[in-house]
mmCIF file of C-alpha atoms in Angstrom:
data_model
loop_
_atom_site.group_PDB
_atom_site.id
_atom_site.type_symbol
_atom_site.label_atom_id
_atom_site.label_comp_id
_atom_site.label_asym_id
_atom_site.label_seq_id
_atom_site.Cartn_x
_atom_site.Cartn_y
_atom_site.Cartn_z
ATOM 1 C CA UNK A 714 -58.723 27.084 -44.987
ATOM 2 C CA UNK A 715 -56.890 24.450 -42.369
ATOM 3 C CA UNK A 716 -57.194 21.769 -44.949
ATOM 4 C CA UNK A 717 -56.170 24.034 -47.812
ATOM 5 C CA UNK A 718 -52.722 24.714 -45.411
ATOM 6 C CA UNK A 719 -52.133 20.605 -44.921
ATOM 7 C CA UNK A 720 -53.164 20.277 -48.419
ATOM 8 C CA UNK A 721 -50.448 22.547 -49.632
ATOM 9 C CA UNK A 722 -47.696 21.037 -46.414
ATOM 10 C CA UNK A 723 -48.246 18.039 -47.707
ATOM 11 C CA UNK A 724 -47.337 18.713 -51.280
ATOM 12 C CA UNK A 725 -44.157 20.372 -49.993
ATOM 13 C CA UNK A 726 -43.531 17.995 -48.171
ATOM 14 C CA UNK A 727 -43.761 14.855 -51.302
ATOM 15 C CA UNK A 728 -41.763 17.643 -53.516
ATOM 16 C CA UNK A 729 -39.117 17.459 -50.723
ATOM 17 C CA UNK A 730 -38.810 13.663 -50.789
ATOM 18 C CA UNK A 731 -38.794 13.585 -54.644
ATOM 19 C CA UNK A 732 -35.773 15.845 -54.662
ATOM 20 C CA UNK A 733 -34.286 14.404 -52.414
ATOM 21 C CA UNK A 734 -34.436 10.969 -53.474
ATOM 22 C CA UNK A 735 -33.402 12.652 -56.976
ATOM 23 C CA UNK A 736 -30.205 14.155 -55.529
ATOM 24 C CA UNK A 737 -29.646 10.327 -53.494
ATOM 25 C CA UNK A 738 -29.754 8.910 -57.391
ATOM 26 C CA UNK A 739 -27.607 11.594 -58.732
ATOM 27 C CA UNK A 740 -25.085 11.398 -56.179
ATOM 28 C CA UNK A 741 -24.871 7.769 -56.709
ATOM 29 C CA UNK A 742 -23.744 7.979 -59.776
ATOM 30 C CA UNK A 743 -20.808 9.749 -58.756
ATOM 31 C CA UNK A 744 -19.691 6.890 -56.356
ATOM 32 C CA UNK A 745 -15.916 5.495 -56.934
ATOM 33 C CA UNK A 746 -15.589 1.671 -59.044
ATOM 34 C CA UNK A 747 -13.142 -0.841 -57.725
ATOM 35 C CA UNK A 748 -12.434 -3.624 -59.855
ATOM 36 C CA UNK A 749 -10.542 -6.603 -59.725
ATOM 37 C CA UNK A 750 -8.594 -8.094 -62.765
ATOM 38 C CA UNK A 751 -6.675 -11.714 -62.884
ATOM 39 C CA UNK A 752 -5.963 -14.371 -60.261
ATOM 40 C CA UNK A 753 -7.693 -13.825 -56.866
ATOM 41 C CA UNK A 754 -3.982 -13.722 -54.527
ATOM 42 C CA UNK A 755 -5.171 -15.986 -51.798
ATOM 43 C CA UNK A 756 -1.969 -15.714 -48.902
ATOM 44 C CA UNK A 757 -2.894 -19.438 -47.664
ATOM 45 C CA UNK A 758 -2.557 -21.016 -50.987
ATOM 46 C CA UNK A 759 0.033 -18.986 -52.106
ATOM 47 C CA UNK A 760 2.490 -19.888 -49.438
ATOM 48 C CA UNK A 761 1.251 -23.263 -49.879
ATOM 49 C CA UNK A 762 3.804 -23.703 -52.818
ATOM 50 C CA UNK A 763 6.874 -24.037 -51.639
ATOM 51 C CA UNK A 764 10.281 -24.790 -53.645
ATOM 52 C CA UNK A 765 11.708 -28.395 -53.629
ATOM 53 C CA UNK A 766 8.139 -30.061 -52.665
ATOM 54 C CA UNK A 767 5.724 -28.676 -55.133
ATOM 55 C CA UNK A 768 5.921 -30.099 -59.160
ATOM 56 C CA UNK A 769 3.500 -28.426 -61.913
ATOM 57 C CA UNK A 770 0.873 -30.651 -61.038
ATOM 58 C CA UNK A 771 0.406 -30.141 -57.564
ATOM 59 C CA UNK A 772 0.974 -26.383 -58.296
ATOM 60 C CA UNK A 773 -1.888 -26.138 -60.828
ATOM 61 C CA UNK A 774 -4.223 -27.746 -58.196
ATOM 62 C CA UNK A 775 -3.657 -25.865 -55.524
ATOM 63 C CA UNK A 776 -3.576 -22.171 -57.315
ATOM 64 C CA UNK A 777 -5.424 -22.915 -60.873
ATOM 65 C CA UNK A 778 -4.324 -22.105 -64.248
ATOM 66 C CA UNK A 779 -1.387 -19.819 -64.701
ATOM 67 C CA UNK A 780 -2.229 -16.509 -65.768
ATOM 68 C CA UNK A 781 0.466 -17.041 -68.425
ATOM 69 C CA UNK A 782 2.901 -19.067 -68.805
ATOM 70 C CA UNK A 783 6.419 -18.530 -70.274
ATOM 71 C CA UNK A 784 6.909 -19.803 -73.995
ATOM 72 C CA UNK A 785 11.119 -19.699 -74.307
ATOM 73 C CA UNK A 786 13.969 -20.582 -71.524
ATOM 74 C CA UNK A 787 13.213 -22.166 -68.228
ATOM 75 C CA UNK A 788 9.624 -22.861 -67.767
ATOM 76 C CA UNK A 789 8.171 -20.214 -65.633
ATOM 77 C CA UNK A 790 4.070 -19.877 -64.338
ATOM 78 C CA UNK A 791 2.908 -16.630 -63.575
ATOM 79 C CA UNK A 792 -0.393 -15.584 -61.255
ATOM 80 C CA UNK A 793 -1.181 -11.492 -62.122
ATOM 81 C CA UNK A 794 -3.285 -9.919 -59.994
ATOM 82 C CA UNK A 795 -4.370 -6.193 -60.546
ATOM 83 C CA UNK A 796 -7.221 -4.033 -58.674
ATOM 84 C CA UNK A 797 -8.358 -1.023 -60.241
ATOM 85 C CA UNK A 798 -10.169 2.524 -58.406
ATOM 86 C CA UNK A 799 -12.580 4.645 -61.232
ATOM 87 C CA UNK A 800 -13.015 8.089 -60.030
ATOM 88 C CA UNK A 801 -16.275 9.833 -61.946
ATOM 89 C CA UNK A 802 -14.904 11.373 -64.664
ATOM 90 C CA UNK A 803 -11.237 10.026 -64.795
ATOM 91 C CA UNK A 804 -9.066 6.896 -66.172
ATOM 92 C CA UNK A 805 -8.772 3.399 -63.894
ATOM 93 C CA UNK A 806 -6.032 3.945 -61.610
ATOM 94 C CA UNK A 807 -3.998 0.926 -60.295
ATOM 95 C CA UNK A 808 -4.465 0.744 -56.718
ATOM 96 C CA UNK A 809 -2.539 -2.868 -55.843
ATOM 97 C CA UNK A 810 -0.472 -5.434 -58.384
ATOM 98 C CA UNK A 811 0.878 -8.321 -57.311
ATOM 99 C CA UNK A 812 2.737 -10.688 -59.539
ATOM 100 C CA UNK A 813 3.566 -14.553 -58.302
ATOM 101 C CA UNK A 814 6.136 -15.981 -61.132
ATOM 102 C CA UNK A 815 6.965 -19.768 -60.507
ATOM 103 C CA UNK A 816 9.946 -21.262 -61.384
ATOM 104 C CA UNK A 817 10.401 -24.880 -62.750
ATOM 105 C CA UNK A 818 13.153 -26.984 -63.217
ATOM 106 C CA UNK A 819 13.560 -28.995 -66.397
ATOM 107 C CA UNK A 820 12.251 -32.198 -63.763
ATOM 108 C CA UNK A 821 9.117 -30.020 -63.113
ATOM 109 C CA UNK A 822 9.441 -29.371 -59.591
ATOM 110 C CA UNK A 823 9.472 -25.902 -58.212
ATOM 111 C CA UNK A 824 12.746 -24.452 -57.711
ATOM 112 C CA UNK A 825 11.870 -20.592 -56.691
ATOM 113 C CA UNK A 826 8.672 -18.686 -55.803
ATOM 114 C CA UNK A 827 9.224 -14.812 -56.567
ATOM 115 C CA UNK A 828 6.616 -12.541 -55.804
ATOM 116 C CA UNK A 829 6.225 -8.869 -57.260
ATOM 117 C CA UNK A 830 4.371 -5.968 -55.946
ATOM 118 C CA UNK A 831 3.276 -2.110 -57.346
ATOM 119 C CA UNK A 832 6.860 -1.085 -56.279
ATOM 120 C CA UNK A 833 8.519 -2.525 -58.838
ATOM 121 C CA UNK A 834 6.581 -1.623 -61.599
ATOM 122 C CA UNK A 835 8.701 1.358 -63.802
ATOM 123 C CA UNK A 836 6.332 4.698 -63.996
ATOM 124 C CA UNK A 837 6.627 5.846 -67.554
ATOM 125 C CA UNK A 838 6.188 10.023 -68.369
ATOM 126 C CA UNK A 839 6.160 10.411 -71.837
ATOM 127 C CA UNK A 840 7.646 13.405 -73.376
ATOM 128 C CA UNK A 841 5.059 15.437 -75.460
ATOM 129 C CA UNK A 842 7.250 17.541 -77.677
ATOM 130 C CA UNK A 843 6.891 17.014 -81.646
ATOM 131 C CA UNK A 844 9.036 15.986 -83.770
ATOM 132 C CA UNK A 845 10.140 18.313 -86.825
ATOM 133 C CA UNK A 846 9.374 17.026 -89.985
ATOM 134 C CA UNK A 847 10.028 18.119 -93.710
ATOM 135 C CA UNK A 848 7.191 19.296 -95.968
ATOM 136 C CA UNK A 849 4.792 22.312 -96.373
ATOM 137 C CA UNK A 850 2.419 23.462 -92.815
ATOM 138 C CA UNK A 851 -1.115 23.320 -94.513
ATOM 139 C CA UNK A 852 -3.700 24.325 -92.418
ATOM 140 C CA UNK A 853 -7.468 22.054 -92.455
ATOM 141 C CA UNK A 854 -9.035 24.153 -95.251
ATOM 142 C CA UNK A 855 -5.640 24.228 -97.253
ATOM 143 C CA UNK A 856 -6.140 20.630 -97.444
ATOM 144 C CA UNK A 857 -9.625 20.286 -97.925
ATOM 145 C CA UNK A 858 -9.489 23.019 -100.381
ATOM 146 C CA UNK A 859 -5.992 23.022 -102.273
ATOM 147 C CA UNK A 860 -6.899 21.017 -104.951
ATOM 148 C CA UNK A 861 -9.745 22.507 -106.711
ATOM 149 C CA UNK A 862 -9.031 23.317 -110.153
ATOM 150 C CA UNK A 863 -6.379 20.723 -110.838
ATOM 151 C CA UNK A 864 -8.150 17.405 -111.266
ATOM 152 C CA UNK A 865 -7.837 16.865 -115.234
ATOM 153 C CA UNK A 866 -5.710 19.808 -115.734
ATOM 154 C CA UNK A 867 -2.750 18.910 -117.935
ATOM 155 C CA UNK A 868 0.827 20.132 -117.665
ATOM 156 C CA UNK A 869 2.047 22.574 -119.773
ATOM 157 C CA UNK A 870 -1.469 22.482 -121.427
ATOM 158 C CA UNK A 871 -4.858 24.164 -121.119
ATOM 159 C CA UNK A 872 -8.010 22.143 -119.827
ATOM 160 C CA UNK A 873 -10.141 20.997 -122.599
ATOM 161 C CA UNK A 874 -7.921 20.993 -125.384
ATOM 162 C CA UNK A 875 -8.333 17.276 -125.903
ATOM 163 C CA UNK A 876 -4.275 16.632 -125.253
ATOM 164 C CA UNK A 877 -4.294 13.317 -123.327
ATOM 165 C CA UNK A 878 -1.496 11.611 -121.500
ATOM 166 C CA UNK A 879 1.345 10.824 -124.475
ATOM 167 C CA UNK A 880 4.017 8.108 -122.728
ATOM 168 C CA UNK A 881 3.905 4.531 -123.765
ATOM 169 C CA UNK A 882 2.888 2.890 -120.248
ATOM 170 C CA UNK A 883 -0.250 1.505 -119.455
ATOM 171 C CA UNK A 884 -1.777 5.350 -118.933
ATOM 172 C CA UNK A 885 0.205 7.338 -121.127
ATOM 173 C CA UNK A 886 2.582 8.383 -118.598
#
């Protein structure tokens, strides 16, 4: 009887660890995802570049290839920089942005450093009303049903008469 009772403790006991290391698994699946998009903002080599001393080439070997660089007016490098938090269940949230834009002169040297953050960046709230437009309200079945019974039928004629189209274009329209 004594090693019946350990014999059934110790099966509680291994059906306690299983769900619990189930629940450790499940739970980790609900754990938050940070990820990090674009140029790695290092302060040290980013204050490195400094206006007046620094040309193209010396920028692109201390900070790397430009994330993009401008195509029309003065030449301009920029560095973006964007982490991202993933709640379960919901959309990638910005958490920090940080844009370094680089300003050349037409010599090639740098002539300003600006540096962007989150703050600036315009929140947009989109309206959600519809627009009105012209034309009949069908509902799903309307459409999927409305036009049974007039493929082939003529106007201003009876199906299976034998009338075809009578105009002089390619079809007879």
């Amino acid at each position: 009887m004594r090693e019946n009772r350990m014999a059934l403790n110790g099966a509680a006991l291994a059906f306690k660890g299983a769900a619990l290391a189930g629940l450790v698994v499940l739970v980790s699946g609900c754990a938050s995802i940070h990820d990090h998009r674009g140029f790695q903002m290092d302060k040290a080599l980013t204050d490195s570049v400094q206006p007046g001393v620094d040309n193209r080439m010396s920028v692109e070997r201390a900070l790397g290839q430009a994330t993009f660089k401008s195509q029309f007016g003065p030449q301009s490098w920029y560095y973006v920089s964007i982490d991202t938090r993933q709640k379960p269940f919901k959309r990638p949230r910005t958490t920090n942005e940080q844009v370094m834009k680089v300003n050349f002169d037409p010599a090639g040297n740098v002539s300003t450093v600006d540096r962007v953050t989150l703050t600036r960046v315009p929140t947009i709230h989109p309206v959600r009303e519809a627009t009105p437009t012209l034309g009949r309200n069908r509902s799903f079945f309307q459409d999927l049903f409305g036009n049974i019974g007039s493929v082939g039928a003529m106007p201003g004629g009876t199906v299976g008469q034998g009338r075809g189209p009578t105009g002089s274009g390619p079809n007879g329209s």
